Short mmCIF file of N, CA and C in Angstrom, two decimals:
data_model
loop_
_atom_site.label_atom_id
_atom_site.label_comp_id
_atom_site.label_asym_id
_atom_site.label_seq_id
_atom_site.Cartn_x
_atom_site.Cartn_y
_atom_site.Cartn_z
N UNK Z 1 22.22 -48.70 -37.57
CA UNK Z 1 22.50 -49.03 -36.20
C UNK Z 1 22.91 -50.50 -36.09
N UNK Z 2 24.07 -50.75 -35.52
CA UNK Z 2 24.52 -52.11 -35.23
C UNK Z 2 24.66 -52.22 -33.72
N UNK Z 3 24.17 -53.32 -33.18
CA UNK Z 3 24.34 -53.62 -31.76
C UNK Z 3 25.25 -54.82 -31.63
N UNK Z 4 26.26 -54.68 -30.78
CA UNK Z 4 27.23 -55.74 -30.51
C UNK Z 4 27.10 -56.18 -29.06
N UNK Z 5 26.71 -57.44 -28.87
CA UNK Z 5 26.46 -57.98 -27.53
C UNK Z 5 27.39 -59.15 -27.30
N UNK Z 6 28.05 -59.14 -26.16
CA UNK Z 6 28.95 -60.22 -25.76
C UNK Z 6 28.32 -60.92 -24.55
N UNK Z 7 28.39 -62.23 -24.53
CA UNK Z 7 27.94 -63.01 -23.38
C UNK Z 7 29.14 -63.78 -22.86
N UNK Z 8 29.33 -63.80 -21.54
CA UNK Z 8 30.47 -64.49 -20.95
C UNK Z 8 30.05 -65.15 -19.65
N UNK Z 9 30.41 -66.41 -19.49
CA UNK Z 9 30.08 -67.12 -18.26
C UNK Z 9 30.83 -68.42 -18.18
N UNK Z 10 30.30 -69.34 -17.38
CA UNK Z 10 30.88 -70.67 -17.24
C UNK Z 10 29.80 -71.69 -17.60
N UNK Z 11 30.27 -72.91 -17.90
CA UNK Z 11 29.35 -73.96 -18.30
C UNK Z 11 28.25 -74.18 -17.28
N UNK Z 12 27.06 -74.38 -17.77
CA UNK Z 12 25.91 -74.64 -16.90
C UNK Z 12 25.11 -73.41 -16.54
N UNK Z 13 25.53 -72.24 -16.98
CA UNK Z 13 24.81 -71.01 -16.64
C UNK Z 13 23.73 -70.64 -17.65
N UNK Z 14 23.59 -71.39 -18.72
CA UNK Z 14 22.54 -71.11 -19.68
C UNK Z 14 22.90 -70.11 -20.75
N UNK Z 15 24.18 -69.98 -21.06
CA UNK Z 15 24.61 -69.03 -22.07
C UNK Z 15 24.04 -69.35 -23.44
N UNK Z 16 23.95 -70.63 -23.78
CA UNK Z 16 23.44 -71.00 -25.11
C UNK Z 16 21.98 -70.58 -25.26
N UNK Z 17 21.16 -70.83 -24.25
CA UNK Z 17 19.76 -70.41 -24.32
C UNK Z 17 19.65 -68.89 -24.36
N UNK Z 18 20.44 -68.19 -23.54
CA UNK Z 18 20.38 -66.73 -23.55
C UNK Z 18 20.75 -66.18 -24.92
N UNK Z 19 21.77 -66.76 -25.53
CA UNK Z 19 22.17 -66.34 -26.88
C UNK Z 19 21.04 -66.58 -27.87
N UNK Z 20 20.44 -67.76 -27.80
CA UNK Z 20 19.35 -68.10 -28.72
C UNK Z 20 18.17 -67.13 -28.58
N UNK Z 21 17.85 -66.75 -27.35
CA UNK Z 21 16.74 -65.81 -27.13
C UNK Z 21 17.03 -64.45 -27.75
N UNK Z 22 18.24 -63.96 -27.55
CA UNK Z 22 18.61 -62.65 -28.11
C UNK Z 22 18.54 -62.69 -29.64
N UNK Z 23 19.09 -63.76 -30.22
CA UNK Z 23 19.10 -63.90 -31.68
C UNK Z 23 17.67 -63.91 -32.22
N UNK Z 24 16.82 -64.70 -31.62
CA UNK Z 24 15.44 -64.82 -32.11
C UNK Z 24 14.68 -63.51 -31.96
N UNK Z 25 14.88 -62.82 -30.84
CA UNK Z 25 14.21 -61.54 -30.63
C UNK Z 25 14.66 -60.53 -31.69
N UNK Z 26 15.96 -60.44 -31.92
CA UNK Z 26 16.47 -59.48 -32.91
C UNK Z 26 15.96 -59.82 -34.31
N UNK Z 27 15.94 -61.11 -34.65
CA UNK Z 27 15.44 -61.54 -35.96
C UNK Z 27 13.97 -61.16 -36.14
N UNK Z 28 13.16 -61.44 -35.12
CA UNK Z 28 11.73 -61.12 -35.22
C UNK Z 28 11.47 -59.62 -35.25
N UNK Z 29 12.42 -58.85 -34.72
CA UNK Z 29 12.29 -57.40 -34.75
C UNK Z 29 12.72 -56.84 -36.11
N UNK Z 30 13.13 -57.72 -37.03
CA UNK Z 30 13.44 -57.30 -38.39
C UNK Z 30 14.91 -57.05 -38.69
N UNK Z 31 15.80 -57.46 -37.79
CA UNK Z 31 17.22 -57.21 -38.00
C UNK Z 31 17.92 -58.40 -38.64
N UNK Z 32 19.00 -58.11 -39.35
CA UNK Z 32 19.93 -59.15 -39.78
C UNK Z 32 20.75 -59.51 -38.54
N UNK Z 33 20.97 -60.80 -38.29
CA UNK Z 33 21.62 -61.24 -37.06
C UNK Z 33 22.72 -62.24 -37.39
N UNK Z 34 23.85 -62.09 -36.70
CA UNK Z 34 24.93 -63.07 -36.77
C UNK Z 34 25.34 -63.38 -35.34
N UNK Z 35 25.69 -64.65 -35.10
CA UNK Z 35 26.04 -65.07 -33.75
C UNK Z 35 27.09 -66.16 -33.78
N UNK Z 36 27.81 -66.26 -32.69
CA UNK Z 36 28.67 -67.43 -32.47
C UNK Z 36 28.80 -67.64 -30.97
N UNK Z 37 29.12 -68.86 -30.59
CA UNK Z 37 29.42 -69.12 -29.19
C UNK Z 37 30.40 -70.27 -29.11
N UNK Z 38 31.18 -70.25 -28.05
CA UNK Z 38 32.16 -71.30 -27.79
C UNK Z 38 31.73 -71.99 -26.51
N UNK Z 39 31.33 -73.25 -26.67
CA UNK Z 39 30.77 -73.97 -25.52
C UNK Z 39 31.50 -75.28 -25.24
N UNK Z 40 32.60 -75.54 -25.91
CA UNK Z 40 33.29 -76.82 -25.76
C UNK Z 40 33.74 -77.12 -24.34
N UNK Z 41 34.03 -76.11 -23.56
CA UNK Z 41 34.50 -76.32 -22.19
C UNK Z 41 33.36 -76.39 -21.19
N UNK Z 42 32.15 -76.25 -21.66
CA UNK Z 42 31.02 -76.09 -20.76
C UNK Z 42 30.73 -77.32 -19.91
N UNK Z 43 31.07 -78.51 -20.39
CA UNK Z 43 30.73 -79.71 -19.66
C UNK Z 43 31.46 -79.81 -18.32
N UNK Z 44 32.56 -79.15 -18.18
CA UNK Z 44 33.32 -79.20 -16.93
C UNK Z 44 33.27 -77.88 -16.17
N UNK Z 45 32.29 -77.07 -16.46
CA UNK Z 45 32.18 -75.78 -15.78
C UNK Z 45 33.20 -74.78 -16.27
N UNK Z 46 33.78 -75.05 -17.44
CA UNK Z 46 34.77 -74.15 -18.01
C UNK Z 46 34.14 -72.89 -18.57
N UNK Z 47 35.00 -72.00 -19.01
CA UNK Z 47 34.48 -70.72 -19.50
C UNK Z 47 33.82 -70.89 -20.86
N UNK Z 48 32.75 -70.16 -21.04
CA UNK Z 48 31.98 -70.15 -22.28
C UNK Z 48 31.69 -68.70 -22.65
N UNK Z 49 31.59 -68.44 -23.93
CA UNK Z 49 31.30 -67.08 -24.36
C UNK Z 49 30.62 -67.11 -25.72
N UNK Z 50 30.03 -65.99 -26.04
CA UNK Z 50 29.36 -65.88 -27.32
C UNK Z 50 29.19 -64.43 -27.70
N UNK Z 51 28.75 -64.22 -28.93
CA UNK Z 51 28.47 -62.87 -29.38
C UNK Z 51 27.22 -62.87 -30.24
N UNK Z 52 26.54 -61.76 -30.21
CA UNK Z 52 25.39 -61.53 -31.08
C UNK Z 52 25.58 -60.13 -31.65
N UNK Z 53 25.47 -60.06 -32.98
CA UNK Z 53 25.52 -58.77 -33.65
C UNK Z 53 24.25 -58.64 -34.49
N UNK Z 54 23.59 -57.51 -34.39
CA UNK Z 54 22.42 -57.31 -35.23
C UNK Z 54 22.33 -55.86 -35.69
N UNK Z 55 21.70 -55.71 -36.84
CA UNK Z 55 21.54 -54.41 -37.45
C UNK Z 55 20.90 -54.58 -38.82
N UNK Z 56 21.01 -53.54 -39.65
CA UNK Z 56 20.42 -53.62 -40.99
C UNK Z 56 21.09 -54.71 -41.82
N UNK Z 57 22.42 -54.75 -41.82
CA UNK Z 57 23.15 -55.79 -42.54
C UNK Z 57 24.43 -56.11 -41.75
N UNK Z 58 24.59 -57.37 -41.39
CA UNK Z 58 25.73 -57.83 -40.60
C UNK Z 58 26.50 -58.86 -41.42
N UNK Z 59 27.81 -58.72 -41.46
CA UNK Z 59 28.62 -59.62 -42.28
C UNK Z 59 29.40 -60.65 -41.46
N UNK Z 60 29.58 -60.40 -40.16
CA UNK Z 60 30.36 -61.32 -39.34
C UNK Z 60 29.83 -61.30 -37.91
N UNK Z 61 29.90 -62.44 -37.21
CA UNK Z 61 29.48 -62.46 -35.82
C UNK Z 61 30.56 -61.94 -34.86
N UNK Z 62 31.77 -61.75 -35.38
CA UNK Z 62 32.88 -61.35 -34.53
C UNK Z 62 32.84 -59.86 -34.21
N UNK Z 63 32.99 -59.55 -32.94
CA UNK Z 63 32.95 -58.17 -32.49
C UNK Z 63 34.38 -57.65 -32.41
N UNK Z 64 34.70 -56.63 -33.18
CA UNK Z 64 36.06 -56.06 -33.12
C UNK Z 64 36.33 -55.43 -31.75
N UNK Z 65 37.60 -55.41 -31.33
CA UNK Z 65 37.95 -54.76 -30.07
C UNK Z 65 37.43 -53.33 -30.01
N UNK Z 66 36.92 -52.98 -28.86
CA UNK Z 66 36.41 -51.64 -28.57
C UNK Z 66 35.12 -51.29 -29.29
N UNK Z 67 34.37 -52.31 -29.76
CA UNK Z 67 33.09 -52.05 -30.41
C UNK Z 67 31.91 -52.72 -29.71
N UNK Z 68 32.14 -53.37 -28.57
CA UNK Z 68 31.06 -54.00 -27.83
C UNK Z 68 30.16 -52.95 -27.19
N UNK Z 69 28.86 -53.13 -27.37
CA UNK Z 69 27.89 -52.20 -26.76
C UNK Z 69 27.45 -52.68 -25.38
N UNK Z 70 27.19 -53.99 -25.28
CA UNK Z 70 26.67 -54.57 -24.04
C UNK Z 70 27.38 -55.89 -23.80
N UNK Z 71 27.82 -56.09 -22.57
CA UNK Z 71 28.42 -57.36 -22.16
C UNK Z 71 27.55 -57.93 -21.05
N UNK Z 72 27.04 -59.15 -21.28
CA UNK Z 72 26.27 -59.83 -20.26
C UNK Z 72 27.24 -60.74 -19.50
N UNK Z 73 27.61 -60.33 -18.32
CA UNK Z 73 28.55 -61.09 -17.49
C UNK Z 73 27.79 -62.02 -16.58
N UNK Z 74 27.64 -63.27 -17.02
CA UNK Z 74 26.94 -64.25 -16.20
C UNK Z 74 27.78 -64.62 -14.99
N UNK Z 75 29.08 -64.35 -15.07
CA UNK Z 75 30.02 -64.57 -13.97
C UNK Z 75 31.03 -63.43 -14.04
N UNK Z 76 31.39 -62.79 -12.91
CA UNK Z 76 32.22 -61.59 -12.95
C UNK Z 76 33.60 -61.76 -13.59
N UNK Z 77 34.33 -62.83 -13.26
CA UNK Z 77 35.65 -63.03 -13.85
C UNK Z 77 35.56 -63.17 -15.36
N UNK Z 78 34.57 -63.89 -15.83
CA UNK Z 78 34.41 -64.07 -17.28
C UNK Z 78 34.05 -62.76 -17.96
N UNK Z 79 33.28 -61.92 -17.29
CA UNK Z 79 32.99 -60.59 -17.84
C UNK Z 79 34.28 -59.79 -17.96
N UNK Z 80 35.09 -59.85 -16.93
CA UNK Z 80 36.36 -59.14 -16.95
C UNK Z 80 37.24 -59.61 -18.11
N UNK Z 81 37.29 -60.92 -18.34
CA UNK Z 81 38.12 -61.48 -19.43
C UNK Z 81 37.72 -60.92 -20.80
N UNK Z 82 36.45 -60.59 -20.97
CA UNK Z 82 35.96 -60.14 -22.27
C UNK Z 82 35.73 -58.63 -22.35
N UNK Z 83 36.01 -57.92 -21.28
CA UNK Z 83 35.76 -56.48 -21.25
C UNK Z 83 36.62 -55.72 -22.26
N UNK Z 84 37.72 -56.31 -22.72
CA UNK Z 84 38.58 -55.62 -23.70
C UNK Z 84 37.86 -55.37 -25.03
N UNK Z 85 36.77 -56.08 -25.27
CA UNK Z 85 36.01 -55.85 -26.50
C UNK Z 85 35.04 -54.67 -26.39
N UNK Z 86 34.84 -54.18 -25.18
CA UNK Z 86 33.83 -53.15 -24.96
C UNK Z 86 34.31 -51.76 -25.33
N UNK Z 87 33.38 -50.97 -25.88
CA UNK Z 87 33.68 -49.56 -26.13
C UNK Z 87 33.60 -48.82 -24.79
N UNK Z 88 34.38 -47.76 -24.67
CA UNK Z 88 34.30 -46.95 -23.45
C UNK Z 88 32.88 -46.47 -23.27
N UNK Z 89 32.36 -46.60 -22.08
CA UNK Z 89 31.00 -46.19 -21.79
C UNK Z 89 29.95 -47.24 -22.12
N UNK Z 90 30.40 -48.41 -22.62
CA UNK Z 90 29.45 -49.49 -22.90
C UNK Z 90 28.87 -50.06 -21.61
N UNK Z 91 27.82 -50.83 -21.74
CA UNK Z 91 27.12 -51.40 -20.58
C UNK Z 91 27.63 -52.81 -20.28
N UNK Z 92 27.94 -53.04 -19.03
CA UNK Z 92 28.25 -54.39 -18.55
C UNK Z 92 27.20 -54.73 -17.50
N UNK Z 93 26.40 -55.73 -17.79
CA UNK Z 93 25.39 -56.19 -16.84
C UNK Z 93 26.02 -57.39 -16.15
N UNK Z 94 26.31 -57.22 -14.87
CA UNK Z 94 27.18 -58.13 -14.15
C UNK Z 94 26.43 -58.89 -13.05
N UNK Z 95 26.26 -60.18 -13.29
CA UNK Z 95 25.72 -61.05 -12.24
C UNK Z 95 26.76 -61.12 -11.13
N UNK Z 96 26.37 -60.89 -9.90
CA UNK Z 96 27.32 -60.84 -8.79
C UNK Z 96 27.78 -62.21 -8.30
N UNK Z 97 27.13 -63.28 -8.74
CA UNK Z 97 27.49 -64.62 -8.25
C UNK Z 97 28.82 -65.06 -8.84
N UNK Z 98 29.81 -65.23 -7.97
CA UNK Z 98 31.14 -65.65 -8.40
C UNK Z 98 31.20 -67.17 -8.45
N UNK Z 99 31.85 -67.67 -9.49
CA UNK Z 99 32.05 -69.10 -9.68
C UNK Z 99 33.55 -69.30 -9.89
N UNK Z 100 34.26 -69.66 -8.82
CA UNK Z 100 35.72 -69.67 -8.85
C UNK Z 100 36.27 -70.77 -9.74
N UNK Z 101 37.22 -70.41 -10.63
CA UNK Z 101 37.87 -71.42 -11.46
C UNK Z 101 38.84 -72.27 -10.61
N UNK Z 102 39.21 -73.42 -11.14
CA UNK Z 102 40.07 -74.35 -10.41
C UNK Z 102 41.34 -73.70 -9.86
N UNK Z 103 42.09 -72.90 -10.63
CA UNK Z 103 43.31 -72.31 -10.05
C UNK Z 103 43.05 -71.45 -8.81
N UNK Z 104 41.90 -70.81 -8.76
CA UNK Z 104 41.55 -70.01 -7.58
C UNK Z 104 41.17 -70.95 -6.43
N UNK Z 105 40.40 -71.99 -6.72
CA UNK Z 105 40.03 -72.95 -5.68
C UNK Z 105 41.25 -73.64 -5.08
N UNK Z 106 42.27 -73.88 -5.91
CA UNK Z 106 43.50 -74.51 -5.44
C UNK Z 106 44.50 -73.51 -4.86
N UNK Z 107 44.07 -72.26 -4.77
CA UNK Z 107 44.88 -71.16 -4.24
C UNK Z 107 46.16 -70.94 -5.03
N UNK Z 108 46.13 -71.25 -6.32
CA UNK Z 108 47.27 -71.00 -7.20
C UNK Z 108 47.19 -69.60 -7.81
N UNK Z 109 45.97 -69.07 -7.87
CA UNK Z 109 45.74 -67.72 -8.38
C UNK Z 109 44.75 -67.02 -7.47
N UNK Z 110 44.76 -65.70 -7.56
CA UNK Z 110 43.84 -64.89 -6.78
C UNK Z 110 42.66 -64.49 -7.68
N UNK Z 111 41.45 -64.51 -7.14
CA UNK Z 111 40.29 -64.05 -7.89
C UNK Z 111 40.45 -62.54 -8.08
N UNK Z 112 40.31 -62.02 -9.30
CA UNK Z 112 40.62 -60.61 -9.58
C UNK Z 112 39.52 -59.62 -9.18
N UNK Z 113 39.15 -59.63 -7.93
CA UNK Z 113 38.05 -58.77 -7.46
C UNK Z 113 38.32 -57.29 -7.71
N UNK Z 114 39.55 -56.84 -7.48
CA UNK Z 114 39.87 -55.42 -7.68
C UNK Z 114 39.77 -55.04 -9.16
N UNK Z 115 40.23 -55.91 -10.04
CA UNK Z 115 40.18 -55.64 -11.47
C UNK Z 115 38.73 -55.61 -11.96
N UNK Z 116 37.92 -56.50 -11.41
CA UNK Z 116 36.50 -56.52 -11.77
C UNK Z 116 35.84 -55.21 -11.32
N UNK Z 117 36.13 -54.78 -10.11
CA UNK Z 117 35.58 -53.53 -9.59
C UNK Z 117 36.03 -52.34 -10.45
N UNK Z 118 37.28 -52.39 -10.94
CA UNK Z 118 37.84 -51.28 -11.73
C UNK Z 118 37.17 -51.15 -13.10
N UNK Z 119 36.41 -52.15 -13.53
CA UNK Z 119 35.71 -52.00 -14.81
C UNK Z 119 34.78 -50.80 -14.78
N UNK Z 120 34.35 -50.40 -13.59
CA UNK Z 120 33.46 -49.25 -13.45
C UNK Z 120 34.11 -47.94 -13.90
N UNK Z 121 35.44 -47.95 -14.00
CA UNK Z 121 36.14 -46.74 -14.44
C UNK Z 121 35.91 -46.44 -15.92
N UNK Z 122 35.66 -47.48 -16.72
CA UNK Z 122 35.52 -47.29 -18.17
C UNK Z 122 34.14 -47.62 -18.72
N UNK Z 123 33.36 -48.37 -17.94
CA UNK Z 123 32.09 -48.87 -18.45
C UNK Z 123 30.96 -48.56 -17.47
N UNK Z 124 29.74 -48.61 -17.97
CA UNK Z 124 28.56 -48.46 -17.12
C UNK Z 124 28.21 -49.86 -16.62
N UNK Z 125 28.64 -50.17 -15.42
CA UNK Z 125 28.45 -51.51 -14.85
C UNK Z 125 27.17 -51.52 -14.02
N UNK Z 126 26.31 -52.48 -14.33
CA UNK Z 126 25.07 -52.67 -13.58
C UNK Z 126 25.21 -53.99 -12.85
N UNK Z 127 25.44 -53.91 -11.55
CA UNK Z 127 25.56 -55.12 -10.73
C UNK Z 127 24.17 -55.61 -10.35
N UNK Z 128 24.00 -56.93 -10.42
CA UNK Z 128 22.72 -57.52 -10.04
C UNK Z 128 22.96 -58.90 -9.43
N UNK Z 129 22.27 -59.19 -8.36
CA UNK Z 129 22.26 -60.55 -7.84
C UNK Z 129 21.14 -61.26 -8.59
N UNK Z 130 21.48 -61.74 -9.78
CA UNK Z 130 20.48 -62.29 -10.68
C UNK Z 130 19.82 -63.53 -10.10
N UNK Z 131 20.56 -64.31 -9.34
CA UNK Z 131 19.99 -65.51 -8.73
C UNK Z 131 18.92 -65.11 -7.72
N UNK Z 132 19.19 -64.12 -6.91
CA UNK Z 132 18.20 -63.66 -5.92
C UNK Z 132 16.97 -63.08 -6.62
N UNK Z 133 17.18 -62.29 -7.65
CA UNK Z 133 16.05 -61.73 -8.39
C UNK Z 133 15.22 -62.83 -9.05
N UNK Z 134 15.90 -63.85 -9.59
CA UNK Z 134 15.18 -64.98 -10.21
C UNK Z 134 14.40 -65.76 -9.16
N UNK Z 135 14.99 -65.90 -7.99
CA UNK Z 135 14.29 -66.59 -6.89
C UNK Z 135 13.00 -65.85 -6.55
N UNK Z 136 13.05 -64.54 -6.50
CA UNK Z 136 11.86 -63.73 -6.23
C UNK Z 136 10.83 -63.87 -7.35
N UNK Z 137 11.31 -64.15 -8.56
CA UNK Z 137 10.41 -64.33 -9.71
C UNK Z 137 9.80 -65.72 -9.75
N UNK Z 138 10.34 -66.65 -8.95
CA UNK Z 138 9.74 -67.98 -8.88
C UNK Z 138 10.62 -69.13 -9.31
N UNK Z 139 11.86 -68.86 -9.79
CA UNK Z 139 12.72 -69.96 -10.23
C UNK Z 139 14.15 -69.45 -10.33
N UNK Z 140 15.05 -69.96 -9.50
CA UNK Z 140 16.43 -69.48 -9.52
C UNK Z 140 17.13 -69.77 -10.85
N UNK Z 141 16.60 -70.71 -11.61
CA UNK Z 141 17.20 -71.03 -12.91
C UNK Z 141 16.91 -69.95 -13.95
N UNK Z 142 16.11 -68.96 -13.61
CA UNK Z 142 15.78 -67.88 -14.54
C UNK Z 142 16.69 -66.66 -14.35
N UNK Z 143 17.86 -66.87 -13.74
CA UNK Z 143 18.78 -65.75 -13.49
C UNK Z 143 19.17 -65.05 -14.79
N UNK Z 144 19.42 -65.81 -15.84
CA UNK Z 144 19.81 -65.19 -17.11
C UNK Z 144 18.67 -64.38 -17.71
N UNK Z 145 17.45 -64.79 -17.44
CA UNK Z 145 16.31 -64.04 -17.96
C UNK Z 145 16.21 -62.69 -17.27
N UNK Z 146 16.60 -62.62 -16.00
CA UNK Z 146 16.68 -61.33 -15.30
C UNK Z 146 17.67 -60.43 -16.03
N UNK Z 147 18.84 -61.00 -16.35
CA UNK Z 147 19.88 -60.24 -17.03
C UNK Z 147 19.41 -59.79 -18.41
N UNK Z 148 18.71 -60.67 -19.12
CA UNK Z 148 18.16 -60.28 -20.42
C UNK Z 148 17.15 -59.14 -20.28
N UNK Z 149 16.37 -59.16 -19.21
CA UNK Z 149 15.41 -58.08 -18.97
C UNK Z 149 16.10 -56.75 -18.77
N UNK Z 150 17.19 -56.76 -18.02
CA UNK Z 150 17.96 -55.52 -17.83
C UNK Z 150 18.48 -55.04 -19.19
N UNK Z 151 19.07 -55.95 -19.96
CA UNK Z 151 19.62 -55.59 -21.26
C UNK Z 151 18.54 -55.03 -22.19
N UNK Z 152 17.35 -55.60 -22.15
CA UNK Z 152 16.27 -55.20 -23.06
C UNK Z 152 15.95 -53.72 -22.95
N UNK Z 153 16.21 -53.12 -21.80
CA UNK Z 153 15.96 -51.68 -21.63
C UNK Z 153 16.83 -50.85 -22.57
N UNK Z 154 17.97 -51.39 -22.98
CA UNK Z 154 18.92 -50.64 -23.80
C UNK Z 154 18.84 -51.00 -25.29
N UNK Z 155 17.83 -51.76 -25.63
CA UNK Z 155 17.59 -52.12 -27.03
C UNK Z 155 16.22 -51.60 -27.42
N UNK Z 156 16.09 -51.19 -28.63
CA UNK Z 156 14.81 -50.64 -29.09
C UNK Z 156 13.96 -51.75 -29.70
N UNK Z 157 13.59 -52.72 -28.85
CA UNK Z 157 12.79 -53.85 -29.30
C UNK Z 157 11.62 -54.02 -28.33
N UNK Z 158 10.43 -54.13 -28.86
CA UNK Z 158 9.21 -54.24 -28.06
C UNK Z 158 9.28 -55.43 -27.09
N UNK Z 159 8.89 -55.22 -25.86
CA UNK Z 159 8.92 -56.29 -24.85
C UNK Z 159 7.98 -57.44 -25.21
N UNK Z 160 6.97 -57.17 -26.02
CA UNK Z 160 6.05 -58.24 -26.43
C UNK Z 160 6.79 -59.30 -27.25
N UNK Z 161 7.77 -58.88 -28.04
CA UNK Z 161 8.58 -59.84 -28.81
C UNK Z 161 9.41 -60.69 -27.84
N UNK Z 162 10.00 -60.06 -26.84
CA UNK Z 162 10.77 -60.81 -25.85
C UNK Z 162 9.88 -61.85 -25.17
N UNK Z 163 8.71 -61.42 -24.76
CA UNK Z 163 7.80 -62.31 -24.06
C UNK Z 163 7.41 -63.51 -24.95
N UNK Z 164 7.10 -63.23 -26.20
CA UNK Z 164 6.74 -64.29 -27.14
C UNK Z 164 7.88 -65.30 -27.31
N UNK Z 165 9.09 -64.81 -27.48
CA UNK Z 165 10.25 -65.69 -27.67
C UNK Z 165 10.55 -66.49 -26.41
N UNK Z 166 10.43 -65.88 -25.26
CA UNK Z 166 10.64 -66.62 -24.00
C UNK Z 166 9.61 -67.74 -23.90
N UNK Z 167 8.35 -67.43 -24.15
CA UNK Z 167 7.30 -68.45 -24.06
C UNK Z 167 7.58 -69.65 -24.98
N UNK Z 168 8.16 -69.39 -26.14
CA UNK Z 168 8.41 -70.46 -27.11
C UNK Z 168 9.70 -71.25 -26.86
N UNK Z 169 10.58 -70.75 -25.98
CA UNK Z 169 11.90 -71.37 -25.86
C UNK Z 169 12.26 -71.90 -24.49
N UNK Z 170 11.45 -71.67 -23.49
CA UNK Z 170 11.74 -72.25 -22.17
C UNK Z 170 10.73 -73.37 -21.90
N UNK Z 171 11.06 -74.31 -21.04
CA UNK Z 171 10.11 -75.38 -20.72
C UNK Z 171 8.80 -74.82 -20.20
N UNK Z 172 7.72 -75.48 -20.55
CA UNK Z 172 6.38 -74.99 -20.20
C UNK Z 172 6.23 -74.69 -18.71
N UNK Z 173 6.78 -75.56 -17.87
CA UNK Z 173 6.64 -75.36 -16.42
C UNK Z 173 7.40 -74.13 -15.92
N UNK Z 174 8.31 -73.60 -16.74
CA UNK Z 174 9.13 -72.47 -16.31
C UNK Z 174 8.76 -71.16 -17.01
N UNK Z 175 7.73 -71.18 -17.83
CA UNK Z 175 7.38 -69.99 -18.62
C UNK Z 175 7.04 -68.80 -17.73
N UNK Z 176 6.12 -68.98 -16.81
CA UNK Z 176 5.69 -67.83 -16.00
C UNK Z 176 6.83 -67.26 -15.16
N UNK Z 177 7.64 -68.14 -14.58
CA UNK Z 177 8.78 -67.66 -13.79
C UNK Z 177 9.75 -66.88 -14.67
N UNK Z 178 9.96 -67.33 -15.90
CA UNK Z 178 10.87 -66.62 -16.80
C UNK Z 178 10.29 -65.29 -17.26
N UNK Z 179 9.00 -65.25 -17.52
CA UNK Z 179 8.36 -63.97 -17.86
C UNK Z 179 8.48 -63.01 -16.68
N UNK Z 180 8.20 -63.50 -15.48
CA UNK Z 180 8.35 -62.67 -14.28
C UNK Z 180 9.79 -62.20 -14.11
N UNK Z 181 10.76 -63.10 -14.35
CA UNK Z 181 12.18 -62.76 -14.22
C UNK Z 181 12.57 -61.69 -15.24
N UNK Z 182 12.07 -61.83 -16.46
CA UNK Z 182 12.37 -60.83 -17.50
C UNK Z 182 11.89 -59.44 -17.05
N UNK Z 183 10.67 -59.35 -16.57
CA UNK Z 183 10.14 -58.05 -16.17
C UNK Z 183 10.76 -57.54 -14.86
N UNK Z 184 11.22 -58.44 -13.99
CA UNK Z 184 11.99 -58.01 -12.81
C UNK Z 184 13.26 -57.33 -13.28
N UNK Z 185 13.91 -57.94 -14.28
CA UNK Z 185 15.12 -57.33 -14.84
C UNK Z 185 14.82 -56.02 -15.54
N UNK Z 186 13.76 -56.00 -16.32
CA UNK Z 186 13.41 -54.81 -17.09
C UNK Z 186 13.15 -53.61 -16.18
N UNK Z 187 12.61 -53.86 -15.01
CA UNK Z 187 12.32 -52.77 -14.07
C UNK Z 187 13.37 -52.65 -12.96
N UNK Z 188 14.44 -53.42 -13.03
CA UNK Z 188 15.45 -53.46 -11.98
C UNK Z 188 16.14 -52.11 -11.81
N UNK Z 189 16.27 -51.70 -10.57
CA UNK Z 189 16.98 -50.47 -10.23
C UNK Z 189 18.11 -50.84 -9.27
N UNK Z 190 19.37 -50.70 -9.71
CA UNK Z 190 20.49 -51.07 -8.83
C UNK Z 190 20.61 -50.15 -7.62
#
């Protein structure tokens, strides 16, 4: 069994931490793990993305087209940009908070709302207002942890491992809110 996970968002959304959590959880669950992320544009709110592949033996972090199992869309447009890697029927966990790129803000381009909505034709899209769910958990900065909780339902990894890794990787003052956010995601019903 190989799991191919894509993460897509914009700078400042916590993609690097989310990637690190997934990698550590998969490693502790006994899998071989490979990962990469592109964060060079993150300082200006630019697009960022990454991948995590895990299984018995993994040779490359790169996900071939049409082999993505799960796409974590921290921002809808960025999820759409990377949806070409997804297999038909794959899961897209889509944070509903839109973060408009400069060309859209300058009215040079239109935000592709219809194209984003059309992803539902080929994929199992789970829409979530992750910021609102994180707020209910105690910290709006835990939005990605909500998304990770939703994703965890589709992986065969004990939630105790997730909890342990979260406790070790988020700031102490944010641990409980992140644990709460993870379980809000894990039990989330769209």
